Coordinates of C-alpha atoms in Angstrom, one line a residue:
M1 CA 92.1 80.1 116.0
T2 CA 90.7 83.2 117.6
R3 CA 89.1 84.2 114.1
T4 CA 87.5 80.7 114.3
A5 CA 86.1 81.3 117.7
D6 CA 84.9 84.9 117.0
T7 CA 82.9 83.4 113.9
L8 CA 81.3 80.7 116.1
I9 CA 80.3 83.1 118.9
R10 CA 78.9 85.5 116.2
R11 CA 77.0 82.7 114.5
H12 CA 75.5 81.0 117.5
F13 CA 75.1 84.1 119.7
Y14 CA 75.0 87.6 118.4
D15 CA 73.5 86.8 114.9
R16 CA 70.6 85.4 117.0
S17 CA 67.2 87.2 117.7
L18 CA 66.9 89.0 121.3
R19 CA 64.8 86.4 122.7
T20 CA 67.2 83.6 121.9
R21 CA 70.3 85.6 123.2
V22 CA 68.1 86.3 126.5
V23 CA 67.2 82.6 127.0
L24 CA 71.0 81.4 126.2
T25 CA 72.2 84.1 128.8
Q26 CA 69.8 82.9 131.4
A27 CA 70.3 79.1 130.8
P28 CA 73.7 78.6 132.6
L29 CA 71.9 79.8 135.8
T30 CA 68.7 77.8 135.0
L31 CA 71.1 74.6 134.7
T32 CA 73.0 75.5 137.8
V33 CA 69.6 75.6 139.7
A34 CA 68.7 72.4 138.3
L35 CA 71.7 70.6 139.2
M36 CA 71.4 72.1 142.9
L37 CA 67.8 70.6 142.9
A38 CA 69.1 67.2 142.0
H39 CA 71.9 67.6 144.4
A40 CA 69.4 68.3 147.1
A41 CA 67.1 65.3 146.3
M42 CA 69.8 63.2 146.7
L43 CA 71.7 64.3 149.6
Y44 CA 69.4 67.0 151.5
P45 CA 65.5 65.8 150.7
Q46 CA 64.7 68.1 153.8
A47 CA 65.3 71.1 151.8
Y48 CA 62.3 70.6 149.8
G49 CA 60.5 71.2 153.2
N50 CA 61.9 74.8 153.4
L51 CA 59.5 77.4 152.3
A52 CA 62.1 79.8 150.9
F53 CA 64.0 77.2 149.0
T54 CA 60.9 76.2 147.2
I55 CA 59.8 79.8 146.5
G56 CA 63.2 80.5 144.9
M57 CA 63.2 77.4 143.0
W58 CA 59.9 78.3 141.7
L59 CA 61.0 81.8 140.9
H60 CA 63.8 80.4 138.8
A61 CA 61.4 78.4 136.7
A62 CA 59.1 81.2 136.3
I63 CA 62.1 83.7 135.3
F64 CA 63.3 81.0 132.8
V65 CA 59.6 80.6 131.4
V66 CA 59.3 84.5 131.0
C67 CA 62.5 84.4 129.1
L68 CA 61.1 82.1 126.6
A69 CA 57.6 83.7 126.4
V70 CA 58.4 87.5 126.3
P71 CA 59.0 88.8 122.8
W72 CA 62.0 90.9 123.9
D73 CA 62.8 92.2 120.4
R74 CA 59.3 94.2 120.4
L75 CA 60.3 95.8 124.0
P76 CA 62.7 98.8 124.6
P77 CA 66.6 97.7 124.2
A78 CA 67.3 97.6 127.9
A79 CA 63.8 95.5 129.0
F80 CA 65.8 92.5 129.1
L81 CA 67.9 93.5 132.1
T82 CA 64.8 93.0 134.2
I83 CA 65.8 89.3 134.1
P84 CA 69.0 89.3 136.1
Y85 CA 67.4 91.6 138.5
L86 CA 64.5 89.2 139.0
D87 CA 67.5 86.7 139.5
F88 CA 68.7 88.3 142.5
V89 CA 65.3 88.0 144.2
A90 CA 65.1 84.2 143.4
I91 CA 68.6 83.7 144.3
G92 CA 67.9 85.5 147.6
F93 CA 65.2 82.8 148.3
S94 CA 67.3 80.1 147.4
R95 CA 70.3 81.2 149.2
E96 CA 68.0 81.5 152.6
G97 CA 66.3 78.4 152.2
G98 CA 69.3 76.1 151.3
L99 CA 72.3 78.1 152.6
Q100 CA 72.5 75.2 155.7
Y101 CA 72.4 72.6 152.8
A102 CA 74.5 74.2 149.9
T103 CA 76.7 76.9 151.4
S104 CA 78.0 77.8 147.8
A105 CA 74.4 78.8 147.1
G106 CA 75.2 82.4 147.2
L107 CA 77.5 82.3 144.7
L108 CA 74.8 81.9 142.0
V109 CA 74.6 85.8 142.2
L110 CA 77.6 85.9 140.0
F111 CA 75.3 84.9 136.9
P112 CA 73.0 88.1 137.2
V113 CA 76.1 90.2 138.2
F114 CA 77.9 89.2 135.1
W115 CA 75.0 89.6 133.1
I116 CA 74.4 93.1 134.1
S117 CA 78.1 94.1 134.1
A118 CA 78.8 92.6 130.8
A119 CA 75.6 94.0 128.9
G120 CA 77.2 97.0 127.9
L121 CA 74.4 99.4 129.3
A122 CA 74.8 102.2 131.6
R123 CA 78.0 100.7 132.9
R124 CA 78.2 102.7 136.3
T125 CA 74.7 101.9 137.1
A126 CA 75.5 98.2 136.4
I127 CA 78.2 98.3 139.2
A128 CA 76.0 100.2 141.6
G129 CA 73.0 98.0 141.0
S130 CA 75.1 94.9 141.4
T131 CA 76.5 95.8 144.5
V132 CA 73.0 97.2 146.0
A133 CA 71.0 94.1 144.8
T134 CA 73.7 91.8 146.5
L135 CA 73.6 93.8 149.5
L136 CA 69.8 93.7 149.7
M137 CA 70.1 90.0 149.1
V138 CA 72.2 89.4 152.2
W139 CA 70.6 91.9 154.3
T140 CA 66.9 91.4 153.7
P141 CA 66.9 88.1 155.8
V142 CA 68.6 89.9 158.8
F143 CA 65.7 92.7 158.6
L144 CA 63.1 90.1 158.2
A145 CA 64.2 88.1 161.2
G146 CA 61.8 89.8 163.6
T147 CA 64.5 90.8 165.8
E148 CA 66.4 94.1 165.9
A149 CA 69.3 94.0 163.4
T150 CA 72.7 94.5 165.3
P151 CA 75.9 96.1 163.8
D152 CA 77.6 92.7 163.8
Q153 CA 74.5 90.8 161.8
L154 CA 74.8 93.7 159.4
G155 CA 78.7 93.9 159.0
K156 CA 79.5 90.2 158.8
P157 CA 78.0 89.6 155.3
L158 CA 79.4 92.9 154.0
L159 CA 82.3 91.2 152.3
F160 CA 80.2 89.3 149.7
P161 CA 78.6 92.4 148.3
F162 CA 82.0 94.2 148.1
M163 CA 83.4 91.1 146.1
M164 CA 80.5 91.4 143.8
A165 CA 81.3 95.1 143.4
G166 CA 84.9 94.2 142.3
F167 CA 83.7 91.5 140.2
S168 CA 81.2 93.9 138.6
A169 CA 83.6 96.5 137.9
T170 CA 86.2 94.1 136.5
V171 CA 83.8 92.8 134.2
V172 CA 82.7 96.2 133.2
I173 CA 86.2 97.3 132.4
I174 CA 87.0 94.2 130.4
T175 CA 83.8 94.3 128.7
A176 CA 84.3 98.1 127.7
N177 CA 87.8 97.2 126.6
M178 CA 86.6 94.5 124.2
D179 CA 83.8 96.8 122.9
R180 CA 86.5 99.1 121.9
Q181 CA 88.6 96.5 120.2
R182 CA 85.6 95.2 118.6
V183 CA 84.7 98.6 117.2
A184 CA 88.3 99.3 116.1
L185 CA 88.2 95.9 114.6
Q186 CA 84.8 96.5 112.8
E187 CA 86.2 99.5 111.5
K188 CA 89.6 98.2 110.3
D189 CA 87.4 95.3 108.9
F190 CA 85.5 98.0 106.8
Q191 CA 88.5 99.8 105.9
L192 CA 90.2 96.5 104.5
R193 CA 86.8 95.2 102.8
E194 CA 86.6 98.8 101.2
A195 CA 90.4 98.5 100.1
L196 CA 90.1 95.0 98.8
E197 CA 87.0 96.1 96.8
Q198 CA 88.9 99.1 95.3
S199 CA 92.0 96.9 94.6
R200 CA 89.5 94.5 92.8
H201 CA 88.2 97.5 90.9
R202 CA 91.5 98.6 89.9
E203 CA 92.5 95.0 88.9
Q204 CA 89.3 94.8 86.8
L205 CA 90.2 98.4 85.3
L206 CA 93.7 97.5 84.6
A207 CA 92.9 94.2 83.1
A208 CA 90.3 95.9 80.7
V209 CA 92.8 98.8 79.7
V210 CA 95.7 96.2 78.9
D211 CA 93.5 94.0 77.1
T212 CA 92.3 97.0 75.1
V213 CA 95.5 98.2 73.8
A214 CA 96.9 96.5 70.5
V215 CA 100.1 95.9 72.2
G216 CA 101.3 92.7 74.0
L217 CA 102.2 93.3 77.6
V218 CA 104.1 90.9 80.0
V219 CA 105.0 91.7 83.6
V220 CA 107.4 89.7 85.4
D221 CA 108.6 89.6 89.0
G222 CA 112.1 89.6 89.9
D223 CA 112.4 85.9 89.4
G224 CA 111.1 85.8 86.1
H225 CA 107.9 84.6 86.9
D226 CA 104.9 85.9 84.9
Q227 CA 102.6 88.3 87.0
L228 CA 100.4 89.8 84.1
I229 CA 99.8 88.7 80.4
N230 CA 97.2 90.7 78.2
S231 CA 95.3 89.0 75.6
T232 CA 97.2 90.4 72.7
Q233 CA 100.3 88.9 74.2
E234 CA 98.6 85.6 74.6
T235 CA 97.9 85.4 71.0
L236 CA 101.3 86.4 70.1
H237 CA 102.7 83.8 72.4
A238 CA 100.5 81.1 71.0
L239 CA 102.4 81.7 67.5
A240 CA 105.7 80.7 69.5
V241 CA 104.5 77.4 70.6
P242 CA 105.4 74.4 68.5
R243 CA 102.9 72.1 67.4
G244 CA 102.3 69.1 70.0
M245 CA 103.6 71.1 73.0
A246 CA 101.2 72.6 75.3
D247 CA 103.7 74.4 77.6
P248 CA 107.2 74.4 76.2
P249 CA 110.2 75.8 77.9
E250 CA 111.5 79.2 76.9
K251 CA 114.3 77.6 74.9
D252 CA 112.0 75.7 72.5
L253 CA 109.8 78.8 71.7
L254 CA 109.8 79.8 68.2
V255 CA 111.5 83.1 68.5
F256 CA 114.2 84.2 65.7
A257 CA 116.3 87.0 64.9
P258 CA 115.3 89.9 62.6
D259 CA 116.2 87.8 59.5
A260 CA 113.2 85.7 60.3
V261 CA 115.5 82.3 60.1
T262 CA 118.2 82.4 62.8
P263 CA 116.7 80.9 66.2
L264 CA 117.4 83.4 68.9
S265 CA 119.3 81.7 72.1
A266 CA 117.2 81.9 75.3
E267 CA 119.6 84.6 76.8
A268 CA 119.0 86.8 73.7
R269 CA 115.1 86.7 73.8
P270 CA 113.4 89.7 75.2
V271 CA 111.8 88.4 78.2
R272 CA 115.2 86.7 79.4
R273 CA 117.1 90.0 78.7
A274 CA 114.5 92.0 80.8
V275 CA 114.6 89.4 83.6
Q276 CA 118.5 89.8 83.8
G277 CA 118.0 93.5 84.4
E278 CA 118.4 94.9 80.9
S279 CA 116.1 97.9 79.5
F280 CA 115.9 98.1 75.6
T281 CA 113.7 99.8 72.9
N282 CA 112.7 98.7 69.6
Y283 CA 114.7 95.2 69.8
Q284 CA 113.2 93.4 66.7
V285 CA 112.5 89.5 66.9
W286 CA 110.4 87.3 64.7
I287 CA 107.9 84.8 66.4
G288 CA 106.4 81.6 64.6
Q289 CA 107.1 80.3 61.5
G290 CA 105.7 80.1 58.0
D291 CA 102.8 82.4 56.9
S292 CA 101.7 82.9 60.5
A293 CA 105.3 84.6 61.4
R294 CA 104.9 88.0 62.7
A295 CA 107.7 90.7 63.3
V296 CA 107.7 92.1 66.6
S297 CA 109.5 95.2 68.1
T298 CA 110.0 94.8 71.9
T299 CA 110.8 97.3 74.4
A300 CA 111.5 96.5 78.1
R301 CA 111.7 98.6 81.5
Q302 CA 112.8 97.7 84.8
I303 CA 110.6 98.1 88.0
S304 CA 112.6 98.9 91.1
T305 CA 111.7 98.7 94.7
N306 CA 112.0 101.6 97.0
D307 CA 115.6 100.6 98.0
G308 CA 116.7 100.3 94.5
G309 CA 116.4 96.5 94.0
N310 CA 114.9 94.7 91.0
A311 CA 111.2 93.9 91.4
G312 CA 110.9 92.7 87.9
A313 CA 110.2 94.3 84.4
V314 CA 107.5 95.0 81.8
I315 CA 108.1 94.0 78.3
A316 CA 105.9 95.3 75.4
F317 CA 105.6 93.5 72.1
H318 CA 104.4 95.5 69.2
D319 CA 103.4 93.8 66.0
V320 CA 105.5 95.5 63.1
T321 CA 104.8 92.7 60.4
E322 CA 103.0 95.3 58.2
M323 CA 105.5 98.0 58.6
V324 CA 108.5 95.6 58.0
A325 CA 106.7 94.5 55.0
A326 CA 105.9 98.0 53.8
L327 CA 109.5 98.9 54.3
A328 CA 110.7 96.1 52.6
A329 CA 108.2 96.7 49.7
K330 CA 109.6 100.4 49.5
D331 CA 113.1 99.1 49.4
D332 CA 112.3 96.6 46.6
F333 CA 110.5 99.6 44.7
V334 CA 113.6 101.9 45.0
A335 CA 116.0 99.4 43.7
N336 CA 113.8 98.4 41.0
V337 CA 113.2 101.9 40.0
S338 CA 117.0 102.6 40.2
H339 CA 118.0 99.8 38.2
E340 CA 115.4 100.7 35.5
F341 CA 116.8 104.4 35.4
R342 CA 120.4 103.2 35.3
T343 CA 120.0 101.7 31.6
P344 CA 118.7 104.6 30.0
L345 CA 121.1 106.9 31.8
T346 CA 124.0 105.0 30.7
S347 CA 122.7 105.3 27.2
I348 CA 122.0 109.2 27.8
Q349 CA 125.5 109.6 29.1
G350 CA 127.1 107.7 26.1
Y351 CA 125.7 109.7 23.5
L352 CA 126.2 113.0 25.2
G353 CA 129.9 111.9 25.2
L354 CA 130.1 111.1 21.9
A355 CA 128.5 114.5 21.0
L356 CA 130.8 116.3 23.2
D357 CA 133.7 114.4 21.6
E358 CA 133.1 115.9 18.3
G359 CA 132.4 119.5 19.9
E360 CA 134.5 121.4 17.5
L361 CA 131.9 120.6 14.6
L362 CA 129.0 122.0 16.9
P363 CA 128.1 125.6 17.6
A364 CA 129.4 126.8 21.1
H365 CA 125.8 127.4 22.3
V366 CA 125.2 123.7 21.5
V367 CA 128.1 122.5 23.2
K368 CA 127.1 124.6 26.4
Y369 CA 123.8 122.9 26.3
L370 CA 125.3 119.6 26.0
G371 CA 127.6 120.0 28.7
V372 CA 125.0 121.1 30.9
A373 CA 123.0 118.0 30.2
E374 CA 125.9 116.0 30.8
R375 CA 126.6 117.5 34.3
N376 CA 122.8 116.6 35.4
A377 CA 122.9 113.2 33.8
E378 CA 126.1 112.6 35.9
R379 CA 124.4 113.8 39.0
L380 CA 121.3 111.8 38.2
N381 CA 123.9 108.7 37.6
A382 CA 125.4 109.5 41.2
L383 CA 121.9 109.7 42.8
V384 CA 120.8 106.1 41.3
A385 CA 124.3 104.9 42.5
D386 CA 123.5 106.1 45.9
L387 CA 120.1 104.4 46.1
L388 CA 121.6 101.1 45.0
S389 CA 124.5 101.5 47.0
S390 CA 122.5 101.6 50.3
D391 CA 120.9 98.1 49.9
H392 CA 123.6 96.2 47.7
M393 CA 126.9 97.3 48.8
T394 CA 130.2 95.3 49.2
I395 CA 133.5 96.4 50.7
S396 CA 137.3 95.5 50.0
P397 CA 139.3 96.2 53.0
A398 CA 143.1 97.0 52.4
V399 CA 145.8 98.9 54.0
A400 CA 145.3 102.7 53.5
D401 CA 146.4 106.1 55.1
V402 CA 143.3 107.3 56.8
A403 CA 145.1 110.6 57.6
G404 CA 145.3 111.0 53.8
I405 CA 141.8 110.1 53.3
V406 CA 140.8 112.8 56.0
A407 CA 143.0 115.4 54.2
D408 CA 141.3 114.5 50.7
S409 CA 137.9 114.9 52.2
V410 CA 138.5 118.3 53.8
A411 CA 140.0 119.5 50.8
S412 CA 137.1 118.5 48.7
A413 CA 134.7 120.3 51.0
R414 CA 136.6 123.2 51.3
P415 CA 135.0 125.3 48.5
A416 CA 131.4 124.8 50.0
A417 CA 132.8 125.7 53.6
D418 CA 134.2 128.9 52.2
K419 CA 130.9 129.9 50.7
N420 CA 129.1 129.1 53.9
G421 CA 131.9 131.0 56.0
V422 CA 132.8 127.7 57.5
V423 CA 136.3 127.2 59.1
L424 CA 137.5 123.8 58.4
T425 CA 140.2 122.4 61.0
V426 CA 141.8 118.8 61.1
E427 CA 143.1 116.9 64.1
S428 CA 145.1 113.7 62.8
P429 CA 148.3 112.2 63.1
A430 CA 150.5 112.5 60.1
S431 CA 150.0 108.9 59.0
L432 CA 147.2 106.4 60.3
P433 CA 147.4 103.1 58.2
A434 CA 144.2 101.1 58.5
L435 CA 142.6 98.1 57.1
V436 CA 139.5 99.8 55.4
D437 CA 137.9 100.2 52.2
A438 CA 139.4 103.4 51.1
G439 CA 136.8 104.4 48.5
R440 CA 133.9 103.4 50.8
F441 CA 135.7 104.9 53.8
G442 CA 136.2 108.1 52.0
Q443 CA 132.5 108.1 50.6
A444 CA 131.5 108.0 54.5
L445 CA 133.5 110.8 55.5
D446 CA 132.7 112.6 52.7
N447 CA 129.0 112.6 53.5
L448 CA 129.8 113.5 57.0
V449 CA 131.9 116.4 56.3
S450 CA 129.3 117.6 53.5
N451 CA 126.7 117.5 56.1
A452 CA 128.6 119.4 58.6
V453 CA 129.2 122.2 56.0
K454 CA 125.8 122.1 54.8
Y455 CA 124.1 122.3 58.1
S456 CA 126.4 125.3 59.4
P457 CA 124.8 127.8 57.0
D458 CA 125.5 130.9 59.3
G459 CA 129.3 129.9 59.6
G460 CA 131.1 128.3 62.5
T461 CA 133.7 125.7 62.7
V462 CA 134.0 122.0 61.4
T463 CA 136.5 119.9 63.2
V464 CA 137.6 116.6 61.7
R465 CA 139.7 114.1 64.0
A466 CA 141.1 110.8 63.2
W467 CA 143.1 108.7 65.9
A468 CA 143.7 105.2 67.1
G469 CA 142.9 103.9 70.6
D470 CA 140.9 101.5 72.7
G471 CA 137.3 101.6 73.2
G472 CA 137.2 104.0 76.0
S473 CA 139.3 106.7 74.0
T474 CA 137.5 110.1 73.9
G475 CA 139.5 111.6 71.3
S476 CA 141.2 115.0 71.2
A477 CA 143.9 116.7 68.9
A478 CA 146.3 115.8 71.5
A479 CA 145.4 112.3 71.7
A480 CA 145.3 111.9 68.0
A481 CA 149.0 113.4 67.8
A482 CA 150.3 111.2 70.6
A483 CA 148.7 108.2 69.0
G484 CA 150.8 108.4 65.9
A485 CA 150.0 105.7 63.6
G486 CA 148.7 103.6 66.6
S487 CA 149.5 100.0 67.1
A488 CA 148.3 96.8 65.6
G489 CA 144.7 95.8 66.4
S490 CA 143.8 99.2 67.8
D491 CA 140.5 100.7 67.1
L492 CA 140.1 103.6 64.4
F493 CA 138.0 106.4 65.8
C494 CA 137.0 109.1 63.2
E495 CA 135.1 112.3 64.3
V496 CA 133.4 115.4 62.7
Q497 CA 132.1 118.0 64.8
D498 CA 130.3 121.0 63.9
T499 CA 128.8 124.1 65.4
G500 CA 125.5 124.3 63.1
I501 CA 122.0 124.1 63.8
G502 CA 122.1 120.8 65.5
M503 CA 119.2 118.2 65.9
S504 CA 116.6 117.3 68.3
S505 CA 116.4 114.0 70.1
A506 CA 113.5 113.1 67.9
E507 CA 115.5 114.0 64.7
Q508 CA 118.5 112.0 66.0
A509 CA 116.5 109.0 66.6
D510 CA 115.4 108.9 62.7
A511 CA 118.7 110.5 61.4
F512 CA 119.7 107.2 59.7
T513 CA 116.3 106.5 58.3
K514 CA 116.4 106.4 54.6
F515 CA 114.9 109.8 53.1
F516 CA 114.8 111.4 56.3
R517 CA 115.3 115.2 56.4
A518 CA 115.5 117.2 59.6
E519 CA 112.8 120.1 60.2
Q520 CA 115.3 123.0 60.0
A521 CA 116.9 121.7 56.9
L522 CA 113.7 121.6 55.2
K523 CA 112.8 125.3 56.4
R524 CA 116.0 126.6 55.3
S525 CA 116.1 124.6 51.8
I526 CA 119.5 122.8 52.6
P527 CA 119.7 120.6 49.6
G528 CA 119.9 116.8 50.0
L529 CA 117.7 113.6 49.7
G530 CA 118.2 112.0 53.0
L531 CA 120.3 109.2 52.1
G532 CA 124.0 110.5 53.2
L533 CA 123.8 109.1 56.7
Q534 CA 121.9 105.9 55.8
I535 CA 124.8 105.3 53.4
T536 CA 127.4 106.1 55.9
R537 CA 126.1 103.9 58.5
T538 CA 126.1 100.9 55.8
I539 CA 129.6 101.7 55.2
V540 CA 130.6 101.6 58.8
T541 CA 128.4 98.7 59.6
K542 CA 129.9 96.6 56.7
H543 CA 133.4 97.3 58.3
G544 CA 132.1 96.2 61.7
G545 CA 131.8 99.3 63.1
T546 CA 129.5 101.8 64.9
I547 CA 128.4 105.3 64.2
T548 CA 127.0 107.5 67.0
I549 CA 125.3 111.0 67.0
E550 CA 125.8 113.8 69.8
S551 CA 123.7 116.8 69.0
A552 CA 121.5 119.7 70.5
R553 CA 119.3 122.0 68.7
G554 CA 121.2 125.2 68.1
K555 CA 124.8 123.9 69.7
G556 CA 126.0 121.7 66.7
T557 CA 126.6 117.9 66.1
T558 CA 129.2 115.5 66.6
M559 CA 129.2 112.4 64.6
R560 CA 131.8 109.7 65.5
M561 CA 132.8 106.3 63.3
V562 CA 134.7 103.6 65.3
L563 CA 136.1 100.7 63.3
P564 CA 137.3 98.2 65.7
G565 CA 140.9 96.5 65.6
C566 CA 141.7 97.9 61.9
V567 CA 144.7 100.2 62.7
Q568 CA 148.0 99.0 61.6
D569 CA 151.3 99.2 63.0
S570 CA 153.4 101.4 60.4
A571 CA 156.5 99.9 61.8

């Protein structure tokens, strides 16, 4: 309401020319004088016979004409204040000539007093000028009466000038405060406009940036409402919209699991997970169907308020279709080449075996050469088997003693450990029956133990632990011994810890990638093809378990396998 009033006053007064403002300010007094003339004509026509009254009326009319005629905009800024001072003269004549007919005629002086006091120019002078002008207005008739002025005649009307002085001071104070408030509001308005302009500029800059990146971005508030979506994400979202549906609900969007076939439930979809407070990295989904489907890697981070509350989340959608296709093509290539290798290798191994079976008929050095060829053929065949097993692996779980598998794995690694100066230790119960594929589990453990030995080229200690427990078990020698064979349905924990060269956080993230080799391994020429950990994870995953890494550069590595609910009761 106040803002509307301020707008109207500014539009119809302050935004007008100075001449118009002078006329509008003088108009209330002129209208009041006109009413007084009408009042006198109806009730006191004899007032028109009073010379002073008539002079006052004509002066009021002349002053109003001056207000209309004078180009105040071309004169000095304070020139218009001559009008209220001239009003004092006109009001003095009107008051003197009409006081006996209109007793309130003197109150007309409130108009020029208010004008002078509210003008905001020379405020102290305004108070003094208003007081002196009012005083002269009431004293001048006394002095012009033709008789000597008495103290009683001079003192009787003094209350009126003092009242005008108080009125003027009040108006000056109020006007000064209003001016200060107006200046403060103008400064605040300027600051707000400037802040708004900066905010708009930042918003435009942000929109330009997010629309430039080739990653889809979605920002949601704490209630899951979209706050920002860039153009890349709008394109991806369009792929998820079924045909014939303009704005489908979340559950109807075409979002699928990494196999590109299984529909994801609404709760498992990236935006819903982020709204529920989850943060994740590289969560892969497929969006759309048919030839237009795209593989997308999603990442979400939470937005927190100052008091730690949830203010929403940012979800990034990275199109990885080409990368997924490239990885699939690489796997297909490796599998095809491996199959092609296996046929001639089998033939080579067969003929080498036949030749060595008749070794007594061959010279000794030829037998030696054939033996070297056979060992390398077996090595190459093992490599081909590893390449194939990572993609086409099956397991056949049966009850096996994991403690025995651990002992066999450590025994197999001991020659290499002795060569590197590595001390092998085992922390395991005497017997630990578990439902596992003994061959595959032994292969996984062999990979971990051999890696621990290889990546401890300067000596150290490799500790292999196995124990049964629940999901919160941390594992130790004492715990393993106390656990015994475990109880039915317990989780199987197996841990290989070394004090070797360790891995950086970036290397840990890529450790299970096929053919990945750590930087230190390459620098030290440590043998390997980067398949062991990838095969090990496949074996653990086939068992329904998980494998994790804890490592620090120069401080060693701990690899832990957890197979849920597979430990058997030995009783």
